[in-house]
Amino acid sequence: MFELEINGKVYGFKFGIGFVRTINSKMTKPMEGVPGQKQEIGLSYYIGAMYDEDPIALVEVLATANMTEKERVARKELDKYIDDVTTDIDALFEDVRHFLKSANATKKVALELDEMYKIEKMKAEAAKAKAKAEAAVV
């Protein structure tokens, strides 16, 4: 279980099946070949947004992961925590991504998206290096 201390109080965040059901329902897309039906894709969407370091996605993931816990953190408190200049937002993104990659219910999707992110990052770096080398020739 992932835990955060917010305003002196420790809150738990669970990335289990209940989390997946709820987060998946937050984003849908039409199903190919099945008119009128939608596919729930929230988990993939929000994990991808976490790699884009979208703070709204971070709050949504944390709020959803906390929904099943005894000690509930208000979204307003999460917002304040994210906005607080003493919060290491980069470390928080990394920690949440780590837990998503290790929880049974989320790890398959999280690891696949992690690999895709790494490949895209390498491609972008290669393209940047190529453009820099071509500019140096001119």
Short mmCIF file of C-alpha atoms in Angstrom, two decimals:
data_model
loop_
_atom_site.label_atom_id
_atom_site.label_comp_id
_atom_site.label_asym_id
_atom_site.label_seq_id
_atom_site.Cartn_x
_atom_site.Cartn_y
_atom_site.Cartn_z
CA MET A 1 0.00 0.00 0.00
CA PHE A 2 1.13 3.51 -0.82
CA GLU A 3 0.99 6.09 1.96
CA LEU A 4 1.32 9.86 2.09
CA GLU A 5 1.51 12.17 5.06
CA ILE A 6 -0.63 15.23 4.42
CA ASN A 7 -0.95 17.89 7.12
CA GLY A 8 0.44 15.50 9.74
CA LYS A 9 -2.03 12.73 8.91
CA VAL A 10 -1.11 9.51 7.09
CA TYR A 11 -3.41 8.39 4.29
CA GLY A 12 -3.35 5.05 2.47
CA PHE A 13 -3.79 4.58 -1.26
CA LYS A 14 -4.63 1.18 -2.72
CA PHE A 15 -4.22 0.36 -6.41
CA GLY A 16 -6.42 -2.75 -6.40
CA ILE A 17 -9.34 -4.03 -8.45
CA GLY A 18 -11.72 -1.46 -6.95
CA PHE A 19 -9.32 1.28 -8.05
CA VAL A 20 -9.16 -0.17 -11.57
CA ARG A 21 -12.95 -0.43 -11.89
CA THR A 22 -13.43 3.15 -10.76
CA ILE A 23 -10.58 4.77 -12.70
CA ASN A 24 -11.48 2.84 -15.87
CA SER A 25 -15.03 4.19 -15.78
CA LYS A 26 -13.77 7.78 -15.80
CA MET A 27 -12.68 7.65 -19.46
CA THR A 28 -14.26 5.79 -22.39
CA LYS A 29 -13.85 5.52 -26.14
CA PRO A 30 -16.06 3.99 -28.84
CA MET A 31 -15.35 0.31 -29.47
CA GLU A 32 -14.13 -0.44 -32.96
CA GLY A 33 -16.52 -2.68 -34.87
CA VAL A 34 -19.22 -2.53 -32.18
CA PRO A 35 -21.50 0.43 -32.86
CA GLY A 36 -22.95 2.11 -29.81
CA GLN A 37 -20.60 0.41 -27.36
CA LYS A 38 -17.82 2.06 -25.41
CA GLN A 39 -14.61 0.68 -23.96
CA GLU A 40 -13.46 1.90 -20.55
CA ILE A 41 -9.85 3.09 -20.82
CA GLY A 42 -9.36 5.25 -17.73
CA LEU A 43 -6.44 3.28 -16.30
CA SER A 44 -4.40 3.60 -19.49
CA TYR A 45 -5.38 7.23 -19.92
CA TYR A 46 -4.43 8.28 -16.39
CA ILE A 47 -1.18 6.32 -16.34
CA GLY A 48 -0.24 7.97 -19.63
CA ALA A 49 -1.12 11.37 -18.18
CA MET A 50 1.11 10.54 -15.21
CA TYR A 51 4.04 10.18 -17.63
CA ASP A 52 3.10 13.58 -19.05
CA GLU A 53 3.30 14.76 -15.42
CA ASP A 54 -0.24 16.12 -15.46
CA PRO A 55 -1.03 17.27 -11.91
CA ILE A 56 -4.80 16.90 -12.47
CA ALA A 57 -4.24 13.24 -13.38
CA LEU A 58 -2.08 12.81 -10.28
CA VAL A 59 -4.84 14.14 -8.03
CA GLU A 60 -7.44 11.96 -9.79
CA VAL A 61 -5.29 8.82 -9.38
CA LEU A 62 -4.62 9.56 -5.71
CA ALA A 63 -8.24 10.44 -4.94
CA THR A 64 -9.45 7.25 -6.61
CA ALA A 65 -6.82 5.09 -4.87
CA ASN A 66 -7.87 6.52 -1.51
CA MET A 67 -11.63 5.92 -1.99
CA THR A 68 -11.60 2.47 -0.39
CA GLU A 69 -9.49 3.42 2.60
CA LYS A 70 -10.70 4.10 6.15
CA GLU A 71 -8.93 7.48 6.37
CA ARG A 72 -10.18 9.51 3.43
CA VAL A 73 -8.36 12.57 2.16
CA ALA A 74 -10.47 15.34 0.66
CA ARG A 75 -9.71 16.35 -2.90
CA LYS A 76 -9.23 19.89 -1.60
CA GLU A 77 -6.46 18.61 0.69
CA LEU A 78 -4.83 16.75 -2.20
CA ASP A 79 -4.93 19.94 -4.25
CA LYS A 80 -3.27 21.88 -1.43
CA TYR A 81 -0.66 19.12 -1.03
CA ILE A 82 0.20 19.27 -4.73
CA ASP A 83 0.30 23.09 -4.68
CA ASP A 84 2.52 23.21 -1.58
CA VAL A 85 6.03 24.37 -2.57
CA THR A 86 7.56 21.89 -0.11
CA THR A 87 5.99 18.92 -1.93
CA ASP A 88 8.50 17.25 -4.24
CA ILE A 89 6.12 16.79 -7.16
CA ASP A 90 8.69 14.95 -9.29
CA ALA A 91 9.28 12.38 -6.56
CA LEU A 92 5.54 12.04 -6.01
CA PHE A 93 4.92 11.28 -9.69
CA GLU A 94 7.74 8.73 -9.60
CA ASP A 95 6.47 7.10 -6.39
CA VAL A 96 2.90 6.78 -7.70
CA ARG A 97 4.13 5.36 -11.03
CA HIS A 98 6.25 2.87 -9.08
CA PHE A 99 3.25 1.68 -7.06
CA LEU A 100 1.12 1.42 -10.21
CA LYS A 101 3.85 -0.79 -11.73
CA SER A 102 3.97 -3.05 -8.67
CA ALA A 103 0.30 -3.56 -7.73
CA ASN A 104 -1.20 -6.76 -9.13
CA ALA A 105 -4.29 -5.06 -10.55
CA THR A 106 -2.38 -2.32 -12.39
CA LYS A 107 1.10 -3.62 -13.14
CA LYS A 108 0.45 -5.18 -16.56
CA VAL A 109 -0.92 -1.95 -18.03
CA ALA A 110 1.54 0.23 -16.11
CA LEU A 111 4.59 -1.78 -17.22
CA GLU A 112 3.44 -1.79 -20.86
CA LEU A 113 2.94 1.98 -20.80
CA ASP A 114 6.28 2.44 -19.04
CA GLU A 115 8.00 0.54 -21.84
CA MET A 116 6.17 2.58 -24.49
CA TYR A 117 7.15 5.80 -22.72
CA LYS A 118 10.82 4.75 -22.65
CA ILE A 119 10.77 3.90 -26.36
CA GLU A 120 9.11 7.21 -27.27
CA LYS A 121 11.60 9.10 -25.12
CA MET A 122 14.53 7.38 -26.86
CA LYS A 123 13.05 8.15 -30.29
CA ALA A 124 12.58 11.81 -29.34
CA GLU A 125 16.15 12.05 -28.05
CA ALA A 126 17.48 10.40 -31.23
CA ALA A 127 15.49 12.80 -33.42
CA LYS A 128 16.77 15.75 -31.40
CA ALA A 129 20.37 14.56 -31.71
CA LYS A 130 19.93 14.02 -35.46
CA ALA A 131 18.48 17.51 -35.92
CA LYS A 132 21.35 19.00 -33.91
CA ALA A 133 23.92 17.11 -35.99
CA GLU A 134 22.25 18.21 -39.24
CA ALA A 135 22.19 21.82 -38.04
CA ALA A 136 25.89 21.64 -37.24
CA VAL A 137 26.66 20.55 -40.82
CA VAL A 138 24.91 23.59 -42.31
#
